[in-house]
Tab-separated table of C-alpha atoms and ligand atoms in Angstrom:
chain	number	residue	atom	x	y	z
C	38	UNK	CA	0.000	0.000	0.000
C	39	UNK	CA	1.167	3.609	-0.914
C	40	UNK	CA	1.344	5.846	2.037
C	41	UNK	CA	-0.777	8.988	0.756
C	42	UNK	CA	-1.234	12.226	2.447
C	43	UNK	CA	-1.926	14.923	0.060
C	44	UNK	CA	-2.540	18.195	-0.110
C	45	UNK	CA	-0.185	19.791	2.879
C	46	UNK	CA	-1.741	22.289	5.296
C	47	UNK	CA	-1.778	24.665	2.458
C	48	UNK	CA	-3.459	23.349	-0.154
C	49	UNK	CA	-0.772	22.081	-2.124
C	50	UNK	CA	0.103	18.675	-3.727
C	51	UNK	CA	3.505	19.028	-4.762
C	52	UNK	CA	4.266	22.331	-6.521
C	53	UNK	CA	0.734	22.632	-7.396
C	54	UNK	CA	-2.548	23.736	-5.842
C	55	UNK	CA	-2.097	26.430	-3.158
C	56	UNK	CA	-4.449	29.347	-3.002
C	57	UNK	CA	-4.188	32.356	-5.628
C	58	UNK	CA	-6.899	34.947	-4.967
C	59	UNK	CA	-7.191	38.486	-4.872
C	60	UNK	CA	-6.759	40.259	-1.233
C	61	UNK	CA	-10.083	41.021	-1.127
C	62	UNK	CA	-11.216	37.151	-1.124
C	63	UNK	CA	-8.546	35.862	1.172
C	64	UNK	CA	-10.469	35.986	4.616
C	65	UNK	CA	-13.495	34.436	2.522
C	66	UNK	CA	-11.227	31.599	1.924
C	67	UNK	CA	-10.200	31.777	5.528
C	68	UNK	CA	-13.514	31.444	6.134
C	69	UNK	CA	-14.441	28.134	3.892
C	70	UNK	CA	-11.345	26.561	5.193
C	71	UNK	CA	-11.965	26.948	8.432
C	72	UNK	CA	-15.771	25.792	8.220
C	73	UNK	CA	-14.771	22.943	5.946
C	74	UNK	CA	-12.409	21.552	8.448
C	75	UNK	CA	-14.663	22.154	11.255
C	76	UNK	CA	-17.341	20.015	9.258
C	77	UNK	CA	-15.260	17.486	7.446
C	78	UNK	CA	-15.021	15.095	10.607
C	79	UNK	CA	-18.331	16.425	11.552
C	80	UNK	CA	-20.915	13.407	12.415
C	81	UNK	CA	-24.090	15.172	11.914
C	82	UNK	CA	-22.930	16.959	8.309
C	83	UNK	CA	-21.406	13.446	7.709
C	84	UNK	CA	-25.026	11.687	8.389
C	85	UNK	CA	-26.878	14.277	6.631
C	86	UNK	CA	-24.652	14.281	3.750
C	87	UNK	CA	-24.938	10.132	3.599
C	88	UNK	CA	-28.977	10.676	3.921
C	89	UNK	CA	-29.330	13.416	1.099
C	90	UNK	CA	-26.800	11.028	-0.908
C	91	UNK	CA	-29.396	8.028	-0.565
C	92	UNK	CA	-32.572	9.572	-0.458
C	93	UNK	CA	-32.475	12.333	-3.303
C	94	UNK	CA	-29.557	11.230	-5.705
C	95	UNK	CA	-30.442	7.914	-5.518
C	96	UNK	CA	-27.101	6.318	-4.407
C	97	UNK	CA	-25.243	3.811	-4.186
C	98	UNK	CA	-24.989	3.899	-7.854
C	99	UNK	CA	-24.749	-0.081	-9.604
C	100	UNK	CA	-21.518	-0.972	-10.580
C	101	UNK	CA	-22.961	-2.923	-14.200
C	102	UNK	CA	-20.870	-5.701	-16.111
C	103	UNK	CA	-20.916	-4.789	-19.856
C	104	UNK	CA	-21.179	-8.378	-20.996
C	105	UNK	CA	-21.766	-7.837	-25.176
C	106	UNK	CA	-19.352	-5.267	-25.055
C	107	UNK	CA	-16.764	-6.875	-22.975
C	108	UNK	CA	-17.412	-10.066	-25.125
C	109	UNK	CA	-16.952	-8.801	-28.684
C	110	UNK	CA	-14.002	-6.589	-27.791
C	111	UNK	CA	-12.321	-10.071	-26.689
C	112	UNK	CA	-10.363	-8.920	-23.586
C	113	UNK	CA	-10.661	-7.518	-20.024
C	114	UNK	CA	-14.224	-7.431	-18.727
C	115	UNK	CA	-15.564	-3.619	-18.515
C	116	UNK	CA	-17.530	-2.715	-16.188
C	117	UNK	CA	-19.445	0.692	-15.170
C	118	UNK	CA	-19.993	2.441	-12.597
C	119	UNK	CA	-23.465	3.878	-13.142
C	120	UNK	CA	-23.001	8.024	-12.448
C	121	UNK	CA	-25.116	8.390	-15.329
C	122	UNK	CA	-28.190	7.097	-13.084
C	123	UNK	CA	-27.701	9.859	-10.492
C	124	UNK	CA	-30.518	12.236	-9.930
C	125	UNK	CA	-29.606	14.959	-12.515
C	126	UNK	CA	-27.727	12.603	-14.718
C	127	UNK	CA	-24.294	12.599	-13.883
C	128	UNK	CA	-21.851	12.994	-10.606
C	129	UNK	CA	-21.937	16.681	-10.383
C	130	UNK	CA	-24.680	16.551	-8.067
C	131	UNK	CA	-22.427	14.749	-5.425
C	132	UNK	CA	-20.853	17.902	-4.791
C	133	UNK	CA	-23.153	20.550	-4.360
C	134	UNK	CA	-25.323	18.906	-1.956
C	135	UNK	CA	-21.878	19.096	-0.001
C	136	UNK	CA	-21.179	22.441	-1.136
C	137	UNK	CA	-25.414	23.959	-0.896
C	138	UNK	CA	-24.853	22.288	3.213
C	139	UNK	CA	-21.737	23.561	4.206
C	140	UNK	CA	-23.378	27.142	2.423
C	141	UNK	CA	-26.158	26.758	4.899
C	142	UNK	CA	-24.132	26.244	8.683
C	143	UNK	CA	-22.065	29.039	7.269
C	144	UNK	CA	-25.359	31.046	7.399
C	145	UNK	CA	-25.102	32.363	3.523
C	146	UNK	CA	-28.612	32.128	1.745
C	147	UNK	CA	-26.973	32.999	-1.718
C	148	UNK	CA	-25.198	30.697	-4.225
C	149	UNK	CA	-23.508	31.869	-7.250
C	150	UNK	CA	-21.862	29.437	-9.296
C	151	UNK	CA	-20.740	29.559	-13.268
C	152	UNK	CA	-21.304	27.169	-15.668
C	153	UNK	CA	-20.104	26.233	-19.219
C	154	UNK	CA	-22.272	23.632	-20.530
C	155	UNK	CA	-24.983	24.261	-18.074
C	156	UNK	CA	-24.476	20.859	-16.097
C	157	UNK	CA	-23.021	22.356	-13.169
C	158	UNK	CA	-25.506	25.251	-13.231
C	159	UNK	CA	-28.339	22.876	-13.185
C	160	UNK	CA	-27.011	20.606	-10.404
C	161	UNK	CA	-26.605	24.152	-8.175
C	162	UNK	CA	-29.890	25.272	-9.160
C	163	UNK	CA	-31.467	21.733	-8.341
C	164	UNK	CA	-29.904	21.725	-4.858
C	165	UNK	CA	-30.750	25.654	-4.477
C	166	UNK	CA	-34.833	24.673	-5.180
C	167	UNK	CA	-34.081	22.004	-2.559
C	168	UNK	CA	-32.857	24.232	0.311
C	169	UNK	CA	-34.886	27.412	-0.729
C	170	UNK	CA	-31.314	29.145	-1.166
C	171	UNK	CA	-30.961	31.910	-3.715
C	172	UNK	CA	-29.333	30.791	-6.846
C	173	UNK	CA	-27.577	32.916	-9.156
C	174	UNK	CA	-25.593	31.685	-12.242
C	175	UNK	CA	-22.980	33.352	-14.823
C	176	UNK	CA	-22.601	31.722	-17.933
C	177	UNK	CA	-20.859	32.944	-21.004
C	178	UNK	CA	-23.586	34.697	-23.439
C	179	UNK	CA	-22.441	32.307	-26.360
C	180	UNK	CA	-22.872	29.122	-24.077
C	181	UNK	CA	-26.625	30.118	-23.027
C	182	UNK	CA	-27.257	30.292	-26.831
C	183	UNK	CA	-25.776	27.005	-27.585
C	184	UNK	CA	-27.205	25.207	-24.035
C	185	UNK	CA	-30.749	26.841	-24.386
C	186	UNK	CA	-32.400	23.617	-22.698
C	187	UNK	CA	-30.290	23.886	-19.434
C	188	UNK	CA	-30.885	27.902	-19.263
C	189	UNK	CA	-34.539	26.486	-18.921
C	190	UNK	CA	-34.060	23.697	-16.605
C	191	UNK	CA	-32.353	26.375	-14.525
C	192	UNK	CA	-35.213	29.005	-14.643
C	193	UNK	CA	-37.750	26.372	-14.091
C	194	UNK	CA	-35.745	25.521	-10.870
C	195	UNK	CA	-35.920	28.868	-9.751
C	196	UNK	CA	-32.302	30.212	-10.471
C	197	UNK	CA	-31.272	33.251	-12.031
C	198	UNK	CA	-29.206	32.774	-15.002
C	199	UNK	CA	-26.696	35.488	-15.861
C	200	UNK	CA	-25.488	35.782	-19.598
C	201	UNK	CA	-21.913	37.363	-19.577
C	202	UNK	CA	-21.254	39.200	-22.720
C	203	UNK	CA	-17.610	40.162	-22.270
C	204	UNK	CA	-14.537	38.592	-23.469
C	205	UNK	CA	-15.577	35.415	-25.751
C	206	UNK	CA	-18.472	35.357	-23.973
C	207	UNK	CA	-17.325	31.618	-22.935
C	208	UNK	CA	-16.821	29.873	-19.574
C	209	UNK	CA	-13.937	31.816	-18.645
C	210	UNK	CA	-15.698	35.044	-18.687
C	211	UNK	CA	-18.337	33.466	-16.382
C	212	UNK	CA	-15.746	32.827	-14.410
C	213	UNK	CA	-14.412	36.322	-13.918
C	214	UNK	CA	-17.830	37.368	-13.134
C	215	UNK	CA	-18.665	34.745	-10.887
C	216	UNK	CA	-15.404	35.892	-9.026
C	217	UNK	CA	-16.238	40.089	-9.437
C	218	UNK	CA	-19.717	39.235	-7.683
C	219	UNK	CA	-18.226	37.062	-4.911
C	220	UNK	CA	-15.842	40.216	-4.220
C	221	UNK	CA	-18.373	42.130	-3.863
C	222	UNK	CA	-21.338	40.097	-2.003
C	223	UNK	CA	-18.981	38.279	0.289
C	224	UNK	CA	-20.875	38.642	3.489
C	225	UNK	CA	-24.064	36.558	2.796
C	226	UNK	CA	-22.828	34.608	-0.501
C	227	UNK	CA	-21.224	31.413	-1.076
C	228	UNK	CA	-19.722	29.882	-4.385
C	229	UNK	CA	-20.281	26.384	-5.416
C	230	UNK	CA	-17.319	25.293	-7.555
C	231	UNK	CA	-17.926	22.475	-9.819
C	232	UNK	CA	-14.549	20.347	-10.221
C	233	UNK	CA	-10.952	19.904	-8.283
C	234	UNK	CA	-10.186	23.410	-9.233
C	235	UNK	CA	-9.667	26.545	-7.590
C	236	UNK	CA	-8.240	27.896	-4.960
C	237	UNK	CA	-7.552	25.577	-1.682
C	238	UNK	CA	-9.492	24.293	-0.014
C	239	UNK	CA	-11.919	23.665	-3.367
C	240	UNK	CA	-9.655	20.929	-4.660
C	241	UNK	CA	-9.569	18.699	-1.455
C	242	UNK	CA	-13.022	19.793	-1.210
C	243	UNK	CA	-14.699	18.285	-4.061
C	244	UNK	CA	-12.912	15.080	-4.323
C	245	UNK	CA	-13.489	14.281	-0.394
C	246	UNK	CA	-17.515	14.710	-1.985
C	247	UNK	CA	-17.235	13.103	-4.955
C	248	UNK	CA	-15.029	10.177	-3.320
C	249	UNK	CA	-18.188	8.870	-2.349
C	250	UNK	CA	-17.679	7.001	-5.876
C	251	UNK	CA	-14.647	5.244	-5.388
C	252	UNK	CA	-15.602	4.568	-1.621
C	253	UNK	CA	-18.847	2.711	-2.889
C	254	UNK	CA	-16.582	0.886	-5.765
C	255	UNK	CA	-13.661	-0.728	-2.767
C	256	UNK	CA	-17.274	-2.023	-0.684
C	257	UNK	CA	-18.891	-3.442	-4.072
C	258	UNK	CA	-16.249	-4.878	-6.695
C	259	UNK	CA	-15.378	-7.875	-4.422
C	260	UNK	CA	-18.596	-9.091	-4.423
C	261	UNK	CA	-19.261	-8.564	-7.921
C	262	UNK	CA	-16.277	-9.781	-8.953
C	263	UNK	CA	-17.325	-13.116	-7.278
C	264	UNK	CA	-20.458	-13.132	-8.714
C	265	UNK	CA	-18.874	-13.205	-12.130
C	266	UNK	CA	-16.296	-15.634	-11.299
C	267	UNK	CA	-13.495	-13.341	-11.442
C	268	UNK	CA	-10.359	-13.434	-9.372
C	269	UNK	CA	-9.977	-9.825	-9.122
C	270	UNK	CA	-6.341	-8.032	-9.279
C	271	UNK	CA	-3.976	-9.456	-6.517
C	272	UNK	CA	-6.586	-8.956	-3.739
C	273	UNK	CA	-10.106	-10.066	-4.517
C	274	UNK	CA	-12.369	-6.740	-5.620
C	275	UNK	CA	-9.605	-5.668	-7.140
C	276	UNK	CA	-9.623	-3.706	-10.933
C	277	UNK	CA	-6.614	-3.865	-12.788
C	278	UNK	CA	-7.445	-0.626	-14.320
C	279	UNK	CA	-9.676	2.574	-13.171
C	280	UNK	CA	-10.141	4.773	-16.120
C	281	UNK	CA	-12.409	7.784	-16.067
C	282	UNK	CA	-12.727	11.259	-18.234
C	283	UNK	CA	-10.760	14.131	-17.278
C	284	UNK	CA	-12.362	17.905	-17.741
C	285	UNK	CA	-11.327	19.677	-14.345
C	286	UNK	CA	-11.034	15.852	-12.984
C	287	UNK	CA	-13.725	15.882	-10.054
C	288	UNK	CA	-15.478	12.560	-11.269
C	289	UNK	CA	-11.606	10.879	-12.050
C	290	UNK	CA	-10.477	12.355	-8.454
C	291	UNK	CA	-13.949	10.734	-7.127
C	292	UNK	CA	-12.740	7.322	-8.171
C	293	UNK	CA	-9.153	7.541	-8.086
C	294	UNK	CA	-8.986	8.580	-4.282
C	295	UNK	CA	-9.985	5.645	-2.702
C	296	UNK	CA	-7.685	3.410	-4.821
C	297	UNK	CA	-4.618	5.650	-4.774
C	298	UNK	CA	-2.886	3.360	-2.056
C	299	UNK	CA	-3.485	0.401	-3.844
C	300	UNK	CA	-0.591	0.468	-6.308
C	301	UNK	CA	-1.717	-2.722	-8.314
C	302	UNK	CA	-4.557	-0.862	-9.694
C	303	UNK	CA	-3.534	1.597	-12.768
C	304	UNK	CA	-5.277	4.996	-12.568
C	305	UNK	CA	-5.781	6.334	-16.208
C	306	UNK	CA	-7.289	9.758	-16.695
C	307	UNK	CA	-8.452	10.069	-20.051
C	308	UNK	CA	-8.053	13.718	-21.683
C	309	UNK	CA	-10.359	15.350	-24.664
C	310	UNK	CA	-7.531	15.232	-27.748
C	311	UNK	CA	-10.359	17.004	-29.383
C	312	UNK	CA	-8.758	16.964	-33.400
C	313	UNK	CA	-5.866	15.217	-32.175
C	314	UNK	CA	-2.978	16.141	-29.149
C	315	UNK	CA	-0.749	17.562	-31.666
C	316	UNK	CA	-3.752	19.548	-33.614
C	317	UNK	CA	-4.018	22.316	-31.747
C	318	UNK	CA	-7.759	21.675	-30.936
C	319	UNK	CA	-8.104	19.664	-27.752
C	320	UNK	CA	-8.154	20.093	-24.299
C	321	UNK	CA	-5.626	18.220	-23.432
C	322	UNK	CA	-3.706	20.421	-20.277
C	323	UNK	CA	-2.094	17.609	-18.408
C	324	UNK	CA	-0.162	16.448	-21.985
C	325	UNK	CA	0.285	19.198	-23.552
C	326	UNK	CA	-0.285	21.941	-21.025
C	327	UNK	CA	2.715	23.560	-18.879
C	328	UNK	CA	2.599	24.998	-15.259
C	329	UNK	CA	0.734	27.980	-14.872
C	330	UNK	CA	-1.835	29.691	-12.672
C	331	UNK	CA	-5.122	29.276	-13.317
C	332	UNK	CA	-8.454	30.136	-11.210
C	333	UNK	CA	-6.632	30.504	-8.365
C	334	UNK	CA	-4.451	27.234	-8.163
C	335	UNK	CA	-1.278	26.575	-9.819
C	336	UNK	CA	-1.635	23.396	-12.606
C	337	UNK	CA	-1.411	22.292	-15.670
C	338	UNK	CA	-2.425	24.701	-18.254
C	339	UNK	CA	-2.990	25.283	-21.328
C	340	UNK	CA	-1.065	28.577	-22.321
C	341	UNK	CA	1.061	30.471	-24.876
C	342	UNK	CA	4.732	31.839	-24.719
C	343	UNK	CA	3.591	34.670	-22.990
C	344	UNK	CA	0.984	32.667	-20.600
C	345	UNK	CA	-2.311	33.923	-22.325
C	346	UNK	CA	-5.033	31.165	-22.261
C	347	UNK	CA	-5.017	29.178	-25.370
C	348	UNK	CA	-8.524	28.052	-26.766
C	349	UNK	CA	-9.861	24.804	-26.032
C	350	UNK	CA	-11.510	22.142	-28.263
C	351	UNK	CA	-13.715	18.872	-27.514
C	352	UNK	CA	-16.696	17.668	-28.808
C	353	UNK	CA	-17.656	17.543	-25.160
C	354	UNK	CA	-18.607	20.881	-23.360
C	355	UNK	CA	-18.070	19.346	-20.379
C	356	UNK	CA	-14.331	17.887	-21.040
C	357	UNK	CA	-13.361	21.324	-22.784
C	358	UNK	CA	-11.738	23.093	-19.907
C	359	UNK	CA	-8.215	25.002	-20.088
C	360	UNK	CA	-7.123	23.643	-16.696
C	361	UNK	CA	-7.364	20.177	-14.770
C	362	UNK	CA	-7.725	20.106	-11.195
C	363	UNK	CA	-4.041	20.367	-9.184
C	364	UNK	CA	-4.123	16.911	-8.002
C	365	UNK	CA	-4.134	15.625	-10.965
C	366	UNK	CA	-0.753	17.319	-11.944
C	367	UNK	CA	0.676	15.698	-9.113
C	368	UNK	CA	-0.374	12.617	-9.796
C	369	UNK	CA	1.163	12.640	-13.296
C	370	UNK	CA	4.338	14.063	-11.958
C	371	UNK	CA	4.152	11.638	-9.677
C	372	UNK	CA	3.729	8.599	-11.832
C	373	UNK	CA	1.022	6.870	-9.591
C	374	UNK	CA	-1.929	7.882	-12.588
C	375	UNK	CA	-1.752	7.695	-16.667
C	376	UNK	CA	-3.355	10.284	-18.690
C	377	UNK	CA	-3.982	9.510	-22.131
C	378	UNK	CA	-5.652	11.193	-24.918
C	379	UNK	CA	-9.107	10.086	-26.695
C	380	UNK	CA	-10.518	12.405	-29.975
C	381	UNK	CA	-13.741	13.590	-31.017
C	382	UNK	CA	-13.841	10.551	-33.354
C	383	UNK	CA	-12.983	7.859	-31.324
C	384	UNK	CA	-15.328	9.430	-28.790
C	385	UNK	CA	-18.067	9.663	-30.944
C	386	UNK	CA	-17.746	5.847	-32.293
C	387	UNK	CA	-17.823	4.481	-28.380
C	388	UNK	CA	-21.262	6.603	-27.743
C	389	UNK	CA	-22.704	4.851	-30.341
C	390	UNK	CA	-21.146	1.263	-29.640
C	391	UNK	CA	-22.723	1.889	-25.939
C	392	UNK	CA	-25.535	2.889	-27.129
C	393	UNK	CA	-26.263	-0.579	-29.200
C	394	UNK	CA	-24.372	-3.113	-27.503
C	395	UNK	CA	-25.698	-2.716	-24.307
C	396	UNK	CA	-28.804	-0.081	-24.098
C	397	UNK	CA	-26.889	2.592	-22.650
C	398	UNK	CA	-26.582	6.467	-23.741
C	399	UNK	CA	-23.333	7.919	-22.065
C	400	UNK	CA	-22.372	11.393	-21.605
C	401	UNK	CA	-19.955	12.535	-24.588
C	402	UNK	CA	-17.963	13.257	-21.364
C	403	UNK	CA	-17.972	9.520	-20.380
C	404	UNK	CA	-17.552	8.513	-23.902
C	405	UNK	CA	-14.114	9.336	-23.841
C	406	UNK	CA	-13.829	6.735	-20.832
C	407	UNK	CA	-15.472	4.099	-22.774
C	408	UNK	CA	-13.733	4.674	-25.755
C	409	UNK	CA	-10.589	4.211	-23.965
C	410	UNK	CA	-11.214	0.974	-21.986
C	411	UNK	CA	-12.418	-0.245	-25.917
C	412	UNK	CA	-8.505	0.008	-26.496
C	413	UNK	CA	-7.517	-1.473	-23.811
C	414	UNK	CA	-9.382	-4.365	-22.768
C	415	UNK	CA	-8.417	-6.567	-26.206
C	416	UNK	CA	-4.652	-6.579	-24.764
C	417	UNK	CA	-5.508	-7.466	-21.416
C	418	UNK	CA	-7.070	-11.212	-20.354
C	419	UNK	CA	-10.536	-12.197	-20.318
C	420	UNK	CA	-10.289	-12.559	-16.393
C	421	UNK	CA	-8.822	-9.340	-16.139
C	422	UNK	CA	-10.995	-6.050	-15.167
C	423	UNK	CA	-11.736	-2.231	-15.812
C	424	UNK	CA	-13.554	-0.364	-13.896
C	425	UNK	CA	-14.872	2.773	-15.983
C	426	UNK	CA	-16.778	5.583	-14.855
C	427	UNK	CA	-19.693	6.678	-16.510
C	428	UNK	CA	-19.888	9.633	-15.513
C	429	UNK	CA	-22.896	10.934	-16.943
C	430	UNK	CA	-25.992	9.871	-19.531
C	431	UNK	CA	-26.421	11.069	-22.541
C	432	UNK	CA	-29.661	12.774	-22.894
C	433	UNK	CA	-28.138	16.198	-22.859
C	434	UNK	CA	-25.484	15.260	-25.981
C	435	UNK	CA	-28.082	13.949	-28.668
C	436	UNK	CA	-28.524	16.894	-30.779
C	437	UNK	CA	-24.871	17.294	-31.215
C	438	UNK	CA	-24.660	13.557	-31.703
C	439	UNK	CA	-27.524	14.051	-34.625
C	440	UNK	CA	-25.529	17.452	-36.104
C	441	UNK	CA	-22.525	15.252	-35.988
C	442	UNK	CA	-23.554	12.535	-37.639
C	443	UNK	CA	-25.841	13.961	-40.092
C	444	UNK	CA	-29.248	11.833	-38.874
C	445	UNK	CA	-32.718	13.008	-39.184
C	446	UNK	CA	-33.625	14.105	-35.494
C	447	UNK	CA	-37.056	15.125	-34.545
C	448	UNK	CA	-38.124	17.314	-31.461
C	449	UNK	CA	-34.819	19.696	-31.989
C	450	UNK	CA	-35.859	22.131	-29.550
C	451	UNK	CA	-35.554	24.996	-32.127
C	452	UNK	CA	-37.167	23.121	-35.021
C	453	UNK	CA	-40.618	23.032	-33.614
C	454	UNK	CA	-41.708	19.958	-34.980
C	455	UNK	CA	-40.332	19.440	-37.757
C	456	UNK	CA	-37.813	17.149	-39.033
C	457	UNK	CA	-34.602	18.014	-39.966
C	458	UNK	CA	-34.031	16.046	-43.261
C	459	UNK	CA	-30.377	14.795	-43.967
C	460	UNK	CA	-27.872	13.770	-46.330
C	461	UNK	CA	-26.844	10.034	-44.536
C	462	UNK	CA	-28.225	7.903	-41.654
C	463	UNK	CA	-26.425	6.910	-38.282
C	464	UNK	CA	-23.353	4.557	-39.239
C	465	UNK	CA	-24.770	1.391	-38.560
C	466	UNK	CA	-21.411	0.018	-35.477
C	467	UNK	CA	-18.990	-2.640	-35.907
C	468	UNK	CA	-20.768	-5.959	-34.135
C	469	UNK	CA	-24.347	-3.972	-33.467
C	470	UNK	CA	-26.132	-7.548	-35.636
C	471	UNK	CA	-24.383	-9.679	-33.119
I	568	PLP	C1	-18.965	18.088	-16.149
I	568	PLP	C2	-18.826	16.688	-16.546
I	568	PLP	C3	-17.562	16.065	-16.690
I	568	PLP	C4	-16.263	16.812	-16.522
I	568	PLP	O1	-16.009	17.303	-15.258
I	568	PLP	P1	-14.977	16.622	-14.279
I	568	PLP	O2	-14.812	17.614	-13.189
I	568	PLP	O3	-13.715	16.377	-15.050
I	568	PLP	O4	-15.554	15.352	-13.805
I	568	PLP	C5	-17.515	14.720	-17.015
I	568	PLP	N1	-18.651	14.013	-17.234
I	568	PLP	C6	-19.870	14.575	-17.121
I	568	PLP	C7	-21.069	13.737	-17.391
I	568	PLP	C8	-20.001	15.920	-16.783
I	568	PLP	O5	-21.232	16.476	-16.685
């Protein structure tokens, strides 16, 4: 077993992490820090937090053996652990119910928190209805053109949704927003952060919440390992592999935690390569990102020469983020996790090869996941195992899917009705007759 104690008292893992903010928000970091220590270890938060984590989200989440997939890629068995089943749809929500609670016995009644895609915004705004808190949310005035569904989950949940027209109108900008009103309404407002970024104690933060994943994986792999007559990895339960998608890296850090002493099992973070890692479009920071600060930690970033931002690509809003979370940098560094790279492409081919071998629509997020364990599991045994997070369904990703792959697709929210007529048909898979 690895002996693992990160971050320091600080906040950092390694050279990375720490806590890069603006002298105005330093004692409201104080603050968090403080009341997220006091609360960590707390029994009652701990209880409630294990309650709200049964009775509204739904968990434990199943941990399901893709048979037909496992059996025509003619290697390791994959299995899944089911995020995607989570109330909302994917492992976000994990973390603001942490967040929202720790927001309410610090006595602040607002929430702001900015959002790209609109999944975080609508897991804030979900727990905000919940716990009658105010819910505010910045989001990049491009993004609520191109997420129009999730602006409207989040008004119908009560939140305020703020478009930011400055800069490239992206997540970034939301960002600086979401920061410029935190500034300013410090007193009564708290900000729900939605990955292993920013400044400390955020990181440590959100993967202690989302390591609820991993925790549940240790107590069931060994028994459903034995129910499919596998021997498990050295020590029964045990994956040989535990690959999930890497964005900012909360739902990889929510899996990896619990297994990080366990040195048997290989931790692979898989990375949007977007058009390729050597393309230029991708959002790859922990391959082809350097060291840099970047909201308020210091990572892995994607940057120029002169340490301006570079733009992003993935096919997945979700993955398509120019940081990754600091303890993920330290991991690589460190050698105990693999990050790897999977494109648009190969993405795109897994979605639809989950979709037909075994009834499943992932997240284009998780697709990346899937479509790396497809790689992977013909050079490994049949008794061997990988454990894959799926981090999120699909539901949200089907009109890019249909843009993407030029199919007719009905109920478009913009096209009222009618049928969008096109030029080929879905690419029937490899094995879908089988
Ligand atoms: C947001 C999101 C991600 C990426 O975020 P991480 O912090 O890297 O986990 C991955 N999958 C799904 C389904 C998401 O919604």
């Amino acid at each position: 077993m690895i002996h693992y104690d990160y971050p320091d008292a600080r906040g950092h893992f390694g050279p990375y992490g720490g806590s890069f903010v603006s002298e105005t928000l330093t004692h409201a970091i104080a603050e968090l820090r403080s009341a997220y220590e006091r609360y960590r270890h707390d029994p009652d938060f701990q209880r409630e937090f294990r309650q709200e984590l049964v009775h509204f989200v739904g968990r434990p989440s199943p941990i399901y053996h893709a048979a037909r997939l496992s059996r025509e890629l003619g290697g390791a068995q994959i299995l899944l652990k089911r995020e995607d089943l989570n109330h909302t749809g994917a492992h976000k929500i994990n973390n603001v119910i942490g967040q929202a609670m720790l927001a309410r016995r610090m006595g602040k009644p607002r929430i702001i928190a900015e959002t790209g895609a609109g999944q975080h915004g609508v897991a804030t705004a979900t727990i905000c209805a919940r716990y009658g808190l105010t819910c505010i949310v910045y989001m990049g005035a491009e993004d609520v053109k191109r997420q129009s569904p999730n602006v409207y989950r989040m008004q119908l949940l009560g939140a305020t949704v703020v478009p930011v027209h400055s800069g490239s109108r992206t997540l970034k900008d939301a960002l600086n927003e979401a920061l410029r009103d935190w500034v300013t309404n410090v007193g009564n407002t708290f900000y729900i952060i939605g990955t292993v970024a920013g400044p400390h104690p955020y990181p440590t933060m959100v993967r202690d919440f989302q390591s609820v994943i991993g925790e549940e994986c240790l107590q069931q792999m060994p028994q459903r390992l034995a129910e499919l007559g596998l021997p498990g990895n050295g020590a029964p339960g045990l994956p040989d592999a535990v690959i999930a998608c890497v964005g900012g890296g909360s739902n990889a850090m929510g899996i990896f935690y619990p297994y990080i002493p366990y040195e048997a099992v290989r931790l692979i973070g898989v990375e949007a390569a977007g058009a390729g890692l050597d393309s230029g479009h991708h959002a790859a920071s922990l391959q082809r990102g350097t060291p840099g600060v970047l909201h308020g930690n210091r990572t892995y970033v994607l940057q120029n020469a002169d340490g301006q931002i570079t733009e992003t690509h993935s096919v997945s809003a979700g993955l398509d983020y120019p940081g990754v979370g600091p303890e993920h940098a330290w991991l690589k560094d460190s050698g105990r996790a693999e990050y790897v790279g999977v494109t648009d492409d190969e993405a795109l081919a897994a979605f639809h090869r989950l979709c037909r071998t075994e009834g499943i629509i992932p997240a284009l997020e998780s697709s990346h996941a899937i479509a790396y364990a497809m790689k992977l599991a013909p050079t490994l045994r049949p008794d061997q195992t990988l454990l894959v997070n799926l981090s999120g369904r699909g539901d949200k990703d089907i009109g890019t899917v249909a843009d993407l792959s030029g199919a007719e697709f009905y109920c478009r929210p913009s096209c009222r009705g009618q049928a969008v007529k096109t030029a080929h048909p879905i690419t029937p898979v490899e094995g879908a007759a089988a």
